[in-house]
Coordinates of N, CA and C in Angstrom, one line a residue:
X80 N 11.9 19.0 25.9 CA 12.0 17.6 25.4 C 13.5 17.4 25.0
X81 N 14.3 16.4 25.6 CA 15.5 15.9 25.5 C 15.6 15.5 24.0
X82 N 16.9 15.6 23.4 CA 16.6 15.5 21.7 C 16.7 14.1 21.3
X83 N 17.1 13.1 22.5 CA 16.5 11.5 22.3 C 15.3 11.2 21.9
X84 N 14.2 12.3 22.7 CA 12.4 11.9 23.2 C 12.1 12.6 21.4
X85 N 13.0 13.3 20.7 CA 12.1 14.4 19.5 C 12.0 13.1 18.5
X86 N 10.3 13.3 18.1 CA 10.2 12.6 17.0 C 10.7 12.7 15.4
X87 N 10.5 12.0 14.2 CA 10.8 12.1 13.4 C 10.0 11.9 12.4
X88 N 10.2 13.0 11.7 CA 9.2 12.8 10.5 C 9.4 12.7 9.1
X89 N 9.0 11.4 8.4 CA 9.9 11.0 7.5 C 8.9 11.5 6.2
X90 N 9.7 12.0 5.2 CA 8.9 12.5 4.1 C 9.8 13.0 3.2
X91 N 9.2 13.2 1.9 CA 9.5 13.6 0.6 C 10.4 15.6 0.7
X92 N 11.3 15.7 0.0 CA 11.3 17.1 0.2 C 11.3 18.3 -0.5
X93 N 9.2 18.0 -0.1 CA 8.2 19.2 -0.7 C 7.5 19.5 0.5
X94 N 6.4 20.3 0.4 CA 5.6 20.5 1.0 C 4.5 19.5 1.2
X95 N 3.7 19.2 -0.2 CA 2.9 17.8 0.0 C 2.1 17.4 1.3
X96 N 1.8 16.5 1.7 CA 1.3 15.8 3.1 C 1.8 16.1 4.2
X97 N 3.4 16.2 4.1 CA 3.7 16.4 5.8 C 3.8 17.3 5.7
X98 N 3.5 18.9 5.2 CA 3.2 20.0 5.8 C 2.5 20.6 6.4
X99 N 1.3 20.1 6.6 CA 0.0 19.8 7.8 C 0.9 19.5 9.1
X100 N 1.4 18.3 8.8 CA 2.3 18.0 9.7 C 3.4 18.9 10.6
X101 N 3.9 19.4 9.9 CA 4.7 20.6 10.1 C 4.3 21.6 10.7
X102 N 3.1 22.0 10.4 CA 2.1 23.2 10.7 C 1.8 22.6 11.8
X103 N 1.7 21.7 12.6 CA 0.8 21.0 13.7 C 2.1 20.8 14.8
X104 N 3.0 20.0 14.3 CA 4.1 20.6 15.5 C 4.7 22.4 15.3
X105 N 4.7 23.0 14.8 CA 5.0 24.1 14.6 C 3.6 25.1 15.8
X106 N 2.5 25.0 15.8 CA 1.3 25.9 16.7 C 1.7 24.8 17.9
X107 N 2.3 23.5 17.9 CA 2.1 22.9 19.3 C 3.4 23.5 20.0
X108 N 4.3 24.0 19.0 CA 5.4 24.6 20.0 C 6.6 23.6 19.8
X109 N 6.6 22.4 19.4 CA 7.2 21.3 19.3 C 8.5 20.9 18.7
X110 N 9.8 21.1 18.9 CA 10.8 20.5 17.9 C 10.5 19.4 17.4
X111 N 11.1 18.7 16.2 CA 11.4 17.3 15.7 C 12.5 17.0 14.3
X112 N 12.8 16.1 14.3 CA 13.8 15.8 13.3 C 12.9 14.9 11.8
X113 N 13.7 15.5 10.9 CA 12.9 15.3 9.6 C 13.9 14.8 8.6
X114 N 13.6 13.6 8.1 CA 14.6 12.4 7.5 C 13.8 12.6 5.7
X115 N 14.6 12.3 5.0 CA 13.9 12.2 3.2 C 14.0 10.9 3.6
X116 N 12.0 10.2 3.1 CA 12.3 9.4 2.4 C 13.0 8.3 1.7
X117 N 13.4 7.3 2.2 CA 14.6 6.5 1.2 C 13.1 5.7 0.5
X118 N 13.3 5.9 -1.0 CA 12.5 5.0 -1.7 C 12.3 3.7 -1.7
X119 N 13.1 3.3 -2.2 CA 13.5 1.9 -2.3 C 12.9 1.1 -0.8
X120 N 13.5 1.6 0.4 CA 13.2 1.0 1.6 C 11.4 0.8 1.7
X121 N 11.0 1.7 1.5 CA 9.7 2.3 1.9 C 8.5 1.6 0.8
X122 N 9.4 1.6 -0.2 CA 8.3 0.6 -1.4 C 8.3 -0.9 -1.1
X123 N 10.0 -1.1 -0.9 CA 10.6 -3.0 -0.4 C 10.2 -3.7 0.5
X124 N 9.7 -2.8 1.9 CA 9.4 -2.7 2.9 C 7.7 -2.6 3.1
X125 N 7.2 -2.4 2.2 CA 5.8 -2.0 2.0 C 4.7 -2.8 2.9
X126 N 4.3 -2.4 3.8 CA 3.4 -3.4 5.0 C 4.3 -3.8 5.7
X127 N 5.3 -3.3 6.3 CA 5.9 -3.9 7.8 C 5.6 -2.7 8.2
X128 N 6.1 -3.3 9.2 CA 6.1 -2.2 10.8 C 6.7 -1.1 10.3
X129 N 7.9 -0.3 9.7 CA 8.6 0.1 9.3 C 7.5 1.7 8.0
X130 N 6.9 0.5 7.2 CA 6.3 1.0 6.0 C 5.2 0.1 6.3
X131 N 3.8 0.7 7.2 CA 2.9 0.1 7.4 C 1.8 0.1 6.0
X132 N 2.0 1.5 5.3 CA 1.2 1.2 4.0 C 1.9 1.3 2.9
X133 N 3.1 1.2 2.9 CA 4.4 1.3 1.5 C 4.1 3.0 1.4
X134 N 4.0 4.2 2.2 CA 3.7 5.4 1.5 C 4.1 5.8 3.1
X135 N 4.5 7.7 2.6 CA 5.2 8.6 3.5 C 3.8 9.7 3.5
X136 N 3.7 10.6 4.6 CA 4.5 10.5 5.7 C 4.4 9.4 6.7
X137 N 5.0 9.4 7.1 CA 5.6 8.5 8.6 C 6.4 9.4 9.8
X138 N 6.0 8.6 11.4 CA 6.3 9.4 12.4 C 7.0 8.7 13.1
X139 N 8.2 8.4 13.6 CA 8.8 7.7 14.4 C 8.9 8.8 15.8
X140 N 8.4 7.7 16.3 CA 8.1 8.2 18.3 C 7.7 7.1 18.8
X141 N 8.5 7.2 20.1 CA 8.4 6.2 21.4 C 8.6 5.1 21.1
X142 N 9.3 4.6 19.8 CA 9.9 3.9 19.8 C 8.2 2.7 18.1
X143 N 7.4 3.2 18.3 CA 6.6 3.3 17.5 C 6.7 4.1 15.5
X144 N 5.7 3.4 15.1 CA 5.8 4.3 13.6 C 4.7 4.4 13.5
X145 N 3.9 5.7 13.2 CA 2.7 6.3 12.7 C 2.5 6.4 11.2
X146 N 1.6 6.6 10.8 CA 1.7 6.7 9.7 C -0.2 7.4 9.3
X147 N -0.1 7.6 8.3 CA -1.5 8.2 7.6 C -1.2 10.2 8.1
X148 N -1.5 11.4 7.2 CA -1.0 12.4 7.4 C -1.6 13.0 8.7
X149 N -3.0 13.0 8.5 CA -4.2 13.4 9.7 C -4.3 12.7 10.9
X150 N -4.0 11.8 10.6 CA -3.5 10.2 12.6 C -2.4 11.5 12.9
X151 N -1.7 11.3 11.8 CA -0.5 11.9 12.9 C -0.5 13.2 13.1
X152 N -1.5 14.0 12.4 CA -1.6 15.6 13.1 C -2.4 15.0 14.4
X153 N -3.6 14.5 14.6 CA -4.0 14.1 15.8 C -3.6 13.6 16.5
X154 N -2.4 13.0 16.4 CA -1.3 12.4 17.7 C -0.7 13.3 18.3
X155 N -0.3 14.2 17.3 CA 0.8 15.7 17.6 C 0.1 16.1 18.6
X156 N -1.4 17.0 18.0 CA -2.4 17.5 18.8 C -2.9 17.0 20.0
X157 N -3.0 15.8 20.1 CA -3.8 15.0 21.7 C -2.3 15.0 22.5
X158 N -0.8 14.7 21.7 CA 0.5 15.0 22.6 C 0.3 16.1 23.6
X159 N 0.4 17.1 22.3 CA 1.1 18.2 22.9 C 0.4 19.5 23.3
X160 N -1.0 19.6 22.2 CA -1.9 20.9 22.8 C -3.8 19.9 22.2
X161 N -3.7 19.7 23.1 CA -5.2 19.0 23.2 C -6.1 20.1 22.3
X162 N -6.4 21.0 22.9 CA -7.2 21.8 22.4 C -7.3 22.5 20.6
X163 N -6.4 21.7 20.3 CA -6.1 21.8 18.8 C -7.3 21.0 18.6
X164 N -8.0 20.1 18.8 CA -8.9 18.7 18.0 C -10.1 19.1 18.9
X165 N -10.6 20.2 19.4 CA -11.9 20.6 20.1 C -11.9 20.3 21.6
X166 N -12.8 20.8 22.4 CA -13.0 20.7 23.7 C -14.5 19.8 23.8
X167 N -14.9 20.0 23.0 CA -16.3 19.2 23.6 C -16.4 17.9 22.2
X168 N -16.8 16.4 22.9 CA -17.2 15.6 21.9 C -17.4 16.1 20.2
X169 N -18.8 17.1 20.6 CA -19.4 17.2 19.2 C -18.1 17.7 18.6
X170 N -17.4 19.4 19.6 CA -16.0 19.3 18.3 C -15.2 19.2 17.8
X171 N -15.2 17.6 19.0 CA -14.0 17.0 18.2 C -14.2 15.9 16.8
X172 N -15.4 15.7 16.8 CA -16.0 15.4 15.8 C -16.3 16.1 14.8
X173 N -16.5 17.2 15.1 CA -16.6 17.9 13.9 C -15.3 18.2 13.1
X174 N -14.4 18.6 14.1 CA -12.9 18.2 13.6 C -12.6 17.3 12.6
X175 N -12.6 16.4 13.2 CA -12.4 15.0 12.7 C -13.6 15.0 11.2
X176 N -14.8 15.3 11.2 CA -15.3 15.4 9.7 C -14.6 16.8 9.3
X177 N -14.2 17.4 9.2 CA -13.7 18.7 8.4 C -12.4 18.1 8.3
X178 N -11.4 17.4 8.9 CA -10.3 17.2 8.3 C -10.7 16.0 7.0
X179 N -12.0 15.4 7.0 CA -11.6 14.4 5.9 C -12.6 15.6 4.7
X180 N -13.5 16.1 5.0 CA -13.9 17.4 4.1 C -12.8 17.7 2.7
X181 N -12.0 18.0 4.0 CA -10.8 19.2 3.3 C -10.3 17.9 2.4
X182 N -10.1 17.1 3.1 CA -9.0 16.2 2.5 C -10.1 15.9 1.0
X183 N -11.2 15.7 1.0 CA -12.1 15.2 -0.1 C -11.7 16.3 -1.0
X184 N -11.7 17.5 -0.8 CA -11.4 18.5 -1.7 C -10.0 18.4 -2.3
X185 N -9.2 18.6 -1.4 CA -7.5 18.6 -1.7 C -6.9 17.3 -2.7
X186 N -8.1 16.1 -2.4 CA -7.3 15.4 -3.1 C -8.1 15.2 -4.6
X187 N -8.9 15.7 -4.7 CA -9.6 16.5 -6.1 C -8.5 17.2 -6.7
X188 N -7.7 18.0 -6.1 CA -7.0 18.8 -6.6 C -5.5 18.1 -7.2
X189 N -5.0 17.4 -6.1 CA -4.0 16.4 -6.2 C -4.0 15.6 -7.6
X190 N -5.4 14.9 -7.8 CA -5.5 14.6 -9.2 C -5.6 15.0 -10.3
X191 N -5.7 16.3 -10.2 CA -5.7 17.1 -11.3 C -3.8 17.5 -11.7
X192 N -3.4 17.8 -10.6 CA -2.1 18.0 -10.8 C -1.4 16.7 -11.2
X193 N -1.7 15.3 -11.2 CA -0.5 14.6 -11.6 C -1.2 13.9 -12.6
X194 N -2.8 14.0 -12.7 CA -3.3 13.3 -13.8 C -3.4 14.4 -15.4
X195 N -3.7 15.4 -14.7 CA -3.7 16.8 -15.8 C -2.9 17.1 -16.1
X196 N -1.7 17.3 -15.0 CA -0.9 18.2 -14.9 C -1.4 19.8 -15.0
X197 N -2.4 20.4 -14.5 CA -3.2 21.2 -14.0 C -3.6 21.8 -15.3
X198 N -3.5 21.4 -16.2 CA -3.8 22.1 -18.1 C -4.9 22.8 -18.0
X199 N -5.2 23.7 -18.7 CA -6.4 24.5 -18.2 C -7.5 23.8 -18.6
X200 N -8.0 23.1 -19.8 CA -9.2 22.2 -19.3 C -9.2 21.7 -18.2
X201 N -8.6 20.6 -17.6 CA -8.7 20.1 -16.4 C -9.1 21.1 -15.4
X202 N -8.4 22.2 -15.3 CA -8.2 22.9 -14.1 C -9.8 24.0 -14.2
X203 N -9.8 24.2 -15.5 CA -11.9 24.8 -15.6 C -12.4 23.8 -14.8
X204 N -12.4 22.3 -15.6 CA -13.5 21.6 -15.1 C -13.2 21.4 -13.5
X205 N -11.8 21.3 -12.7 CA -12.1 21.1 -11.3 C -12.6 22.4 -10.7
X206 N -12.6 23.6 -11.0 CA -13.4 25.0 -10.5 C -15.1 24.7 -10.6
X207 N -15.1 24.4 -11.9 CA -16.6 24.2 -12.3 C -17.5 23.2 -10.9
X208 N -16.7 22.3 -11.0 CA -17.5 20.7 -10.0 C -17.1 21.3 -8.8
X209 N -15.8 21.5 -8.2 CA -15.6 21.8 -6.8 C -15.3 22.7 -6.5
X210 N -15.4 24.0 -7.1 CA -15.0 25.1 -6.6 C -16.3 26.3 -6.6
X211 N -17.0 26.4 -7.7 CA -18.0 27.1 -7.9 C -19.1 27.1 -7.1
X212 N -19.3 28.2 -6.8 CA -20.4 28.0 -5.5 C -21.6 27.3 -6.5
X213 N -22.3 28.1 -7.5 CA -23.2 27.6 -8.2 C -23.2 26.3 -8.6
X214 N -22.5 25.2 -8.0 CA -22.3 24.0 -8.2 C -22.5 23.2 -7.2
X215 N -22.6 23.7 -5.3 CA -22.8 23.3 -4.5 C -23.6 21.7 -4.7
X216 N -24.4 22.0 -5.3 CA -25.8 21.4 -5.0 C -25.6 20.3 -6.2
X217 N -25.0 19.9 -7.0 CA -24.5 19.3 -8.2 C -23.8 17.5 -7.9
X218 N -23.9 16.8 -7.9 CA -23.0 15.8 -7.5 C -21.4 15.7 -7.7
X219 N -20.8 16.2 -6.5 CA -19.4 16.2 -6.3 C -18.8 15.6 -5.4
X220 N -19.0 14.6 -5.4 CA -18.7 13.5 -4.0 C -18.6 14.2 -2.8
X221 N -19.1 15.3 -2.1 CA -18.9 15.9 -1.3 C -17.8 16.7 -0.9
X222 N -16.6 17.1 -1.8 CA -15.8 18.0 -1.9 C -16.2 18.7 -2.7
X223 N -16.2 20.3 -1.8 CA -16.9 21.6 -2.5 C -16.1 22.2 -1.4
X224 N -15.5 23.9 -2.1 CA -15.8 24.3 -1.0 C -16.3 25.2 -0.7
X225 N -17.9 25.2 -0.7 CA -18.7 25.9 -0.5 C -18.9 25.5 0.8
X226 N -18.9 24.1 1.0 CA -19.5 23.2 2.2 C -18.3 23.9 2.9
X227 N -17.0 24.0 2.9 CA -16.0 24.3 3.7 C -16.1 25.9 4.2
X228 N -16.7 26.2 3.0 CA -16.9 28.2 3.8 C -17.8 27.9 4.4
X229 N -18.7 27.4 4.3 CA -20.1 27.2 5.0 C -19.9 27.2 6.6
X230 N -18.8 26.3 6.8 CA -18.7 26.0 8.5 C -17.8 27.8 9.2
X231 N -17.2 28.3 8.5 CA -17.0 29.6 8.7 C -17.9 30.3 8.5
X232 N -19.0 30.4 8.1 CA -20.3 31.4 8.1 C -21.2 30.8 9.0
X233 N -21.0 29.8 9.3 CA -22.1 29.5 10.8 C -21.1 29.6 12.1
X234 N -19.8 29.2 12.1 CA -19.1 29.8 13.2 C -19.0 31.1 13.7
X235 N -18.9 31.8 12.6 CA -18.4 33.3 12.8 C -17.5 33.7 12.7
X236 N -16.8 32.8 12.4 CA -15.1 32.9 12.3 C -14.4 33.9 13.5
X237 N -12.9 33.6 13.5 CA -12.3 33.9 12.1 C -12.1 32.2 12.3
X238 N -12.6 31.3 12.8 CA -11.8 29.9 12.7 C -13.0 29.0 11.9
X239 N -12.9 27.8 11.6 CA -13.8 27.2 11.6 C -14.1 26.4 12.8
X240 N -14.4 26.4 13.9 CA -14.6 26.5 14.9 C -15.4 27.3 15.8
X241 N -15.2 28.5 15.2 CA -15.2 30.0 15.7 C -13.9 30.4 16.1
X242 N -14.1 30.7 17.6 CA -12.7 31.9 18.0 C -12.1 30.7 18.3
X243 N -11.7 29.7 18.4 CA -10.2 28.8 18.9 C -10.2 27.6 17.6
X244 N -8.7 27.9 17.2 CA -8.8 27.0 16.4 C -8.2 25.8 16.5
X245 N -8.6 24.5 15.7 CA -8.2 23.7 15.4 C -7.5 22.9 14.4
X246 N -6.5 21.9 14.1 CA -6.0 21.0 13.2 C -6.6 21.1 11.7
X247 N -8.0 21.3 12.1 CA -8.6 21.6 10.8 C -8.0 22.8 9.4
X248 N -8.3 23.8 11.0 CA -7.9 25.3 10.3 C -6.3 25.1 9.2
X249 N -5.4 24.3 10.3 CA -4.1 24.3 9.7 C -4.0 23.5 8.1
X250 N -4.8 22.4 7.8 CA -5.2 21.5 7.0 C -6.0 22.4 6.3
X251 N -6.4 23.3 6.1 CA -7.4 24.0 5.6 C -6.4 25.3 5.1
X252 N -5.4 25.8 5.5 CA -4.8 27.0 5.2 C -3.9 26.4 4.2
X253 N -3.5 25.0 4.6 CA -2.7 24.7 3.8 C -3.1 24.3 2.0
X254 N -4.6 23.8 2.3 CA -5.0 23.3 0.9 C -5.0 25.0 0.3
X255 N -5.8 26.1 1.1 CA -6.1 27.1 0.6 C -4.8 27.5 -0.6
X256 N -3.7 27.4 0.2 CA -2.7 28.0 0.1 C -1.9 27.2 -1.5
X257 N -2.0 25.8 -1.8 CA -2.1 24.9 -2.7 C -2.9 25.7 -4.0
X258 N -4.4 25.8 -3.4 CA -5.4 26.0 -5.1 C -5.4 27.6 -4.9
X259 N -4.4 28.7 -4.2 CA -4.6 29.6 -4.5 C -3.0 30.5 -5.4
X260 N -2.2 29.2 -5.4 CA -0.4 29.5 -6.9 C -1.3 30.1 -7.9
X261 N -0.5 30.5 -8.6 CA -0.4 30.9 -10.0 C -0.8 30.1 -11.0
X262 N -0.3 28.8 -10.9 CA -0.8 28.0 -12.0 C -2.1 26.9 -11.4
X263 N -2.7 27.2 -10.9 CA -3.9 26.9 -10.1 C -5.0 28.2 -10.0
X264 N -5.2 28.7 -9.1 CA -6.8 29.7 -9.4 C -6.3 31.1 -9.3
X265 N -4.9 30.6 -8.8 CA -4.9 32.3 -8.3 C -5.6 32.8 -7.5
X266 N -6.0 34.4 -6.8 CA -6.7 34.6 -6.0 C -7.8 34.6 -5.9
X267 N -8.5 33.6 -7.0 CA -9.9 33.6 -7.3 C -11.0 32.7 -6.4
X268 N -10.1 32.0 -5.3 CA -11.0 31.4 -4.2 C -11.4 32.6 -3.2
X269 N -10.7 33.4 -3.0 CA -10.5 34.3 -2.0 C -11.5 35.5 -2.6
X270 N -11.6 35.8 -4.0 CA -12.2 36.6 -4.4 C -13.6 36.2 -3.8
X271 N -13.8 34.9 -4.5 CA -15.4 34.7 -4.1 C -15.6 34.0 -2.9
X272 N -14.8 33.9 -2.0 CA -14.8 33.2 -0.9 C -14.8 34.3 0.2
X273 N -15.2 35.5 0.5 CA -14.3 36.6 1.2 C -14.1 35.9 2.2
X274 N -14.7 35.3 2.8 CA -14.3 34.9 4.8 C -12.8 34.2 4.7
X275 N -12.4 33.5 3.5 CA -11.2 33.0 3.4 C -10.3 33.9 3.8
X276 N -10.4 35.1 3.1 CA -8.8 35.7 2.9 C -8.8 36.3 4.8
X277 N -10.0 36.5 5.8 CA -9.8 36.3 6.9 C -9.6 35.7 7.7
X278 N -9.9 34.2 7.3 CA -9.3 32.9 8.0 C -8.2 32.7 7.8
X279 N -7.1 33.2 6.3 CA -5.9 32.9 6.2 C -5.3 33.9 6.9
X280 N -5.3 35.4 7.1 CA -4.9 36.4 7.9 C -4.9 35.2 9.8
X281 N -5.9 35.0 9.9 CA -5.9 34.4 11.7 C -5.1 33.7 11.9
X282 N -4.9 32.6 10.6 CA -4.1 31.2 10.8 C -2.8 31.9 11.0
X283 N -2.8 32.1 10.1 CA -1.1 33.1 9.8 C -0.5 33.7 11.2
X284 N -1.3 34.6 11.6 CA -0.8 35.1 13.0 C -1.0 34.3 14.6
X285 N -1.3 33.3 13.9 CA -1.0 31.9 15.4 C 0.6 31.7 15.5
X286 N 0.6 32.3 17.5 CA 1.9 31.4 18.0 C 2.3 30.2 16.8
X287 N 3.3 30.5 16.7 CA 4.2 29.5 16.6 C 4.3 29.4 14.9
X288 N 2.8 29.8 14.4 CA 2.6 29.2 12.9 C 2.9 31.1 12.1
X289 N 3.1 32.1 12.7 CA 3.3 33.6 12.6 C 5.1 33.4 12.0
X290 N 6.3 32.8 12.8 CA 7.0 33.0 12.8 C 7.7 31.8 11.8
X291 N 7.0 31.3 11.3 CA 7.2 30.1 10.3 C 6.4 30.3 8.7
X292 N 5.3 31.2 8.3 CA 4.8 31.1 7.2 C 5.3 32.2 6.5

């Protein structure tokens, strides 16, 4: 790719949302150029073409702006290695529900960190509702992840998929990777989760995503 054709991906500089991102041109093999955020522009600008929802990430390519974090792992994906987002309808659909899955869960957690600031009440009660298996069945707007090991125990892993993985996995390693710091659960997803700490070993040693984590 000529370094005219490399996209750009505009964002904050954390890990946050466009690390998914990152991870998705990173297994596709993919160079790109990566801009911070100008505030001001991005809030002032809020619904143009430019700043289609006033919020980052954003993808500038082909002369185009993407925007939403999971569009644009699926743009990456259908670009550059198709088989990231499934081979057959049902899994690319399934895809497609397991990325908003995760996202139901992850952004459970996101509120806890900016509404809590992760204090350990908060941080009990988000283990209790969406982390505890013995809670599955409980009303949790459907982020659990029990429901998310679940698709690993009917796959067979090591992917959620099974053996080839997808966009998911990477969106998935990365929340893992989020509620398993220090000031979050620690290794206590993994403890009661065992198939996790094998799904993070697989992701890990993926072309491209091996020589980056």
């Amino acid at each position: 790719m000529a370094a005219y054709d490399k996209p750009t991906l505009v964002y904050f500089n954390i890990l946050g949302r466009g690390e998914p991102i990152r991870m998705t041109f990173a297994a596709c093999g993919i160079e790109y150029d990566e801009e911070s955020v100008p505030y001001g522009d991005m809030k002032g600008q809020a619904g143009s073409k430019d700043w289609p929802f006033g919020q980052a990430p954003v993808l500038r390519t082909q002369g185009s702006t993407l925007t939403q974090m999971t569009a644009i792992m699926r743009y990456v994906a259908a670009k550059h290695k198709p088989e990231l987002l499934g081979t057959t309808l049902e899994e690319k659909a399934t895809v497609d529900a397991l990325l908003e899955g995760i996202d139901d869960l992850y952004l459970k957690y996101i509120d806890c960190v900016y509404t809590d600031q992760l204090s350990p009440p908060a941080r009990d009660a988000l283990w209790a509702k969406h982390f505890n298996p013995m809670t599955a069945a409980e009303r949790n707007g459907g982020g659990h992840l029990r429901f998310i090991d679940g698709f690993l125990e009917r796959s067979g892993g090591p992917f959620l998929l099974g053996a080839a993985p997808s966009i998911a996995d990477l969106f998935l390693f990365f929340a893992l990777e989020a509620f398993s710091r220090d000031v979050c659960f620690g290794n206590r997803p993994a403890q009661i989760y065992p198939r996790l700490g094998v799904f993070q070993e697989a992701v890990a040693d993926l072309d491209g995503l091996k020589e980056r984590l």
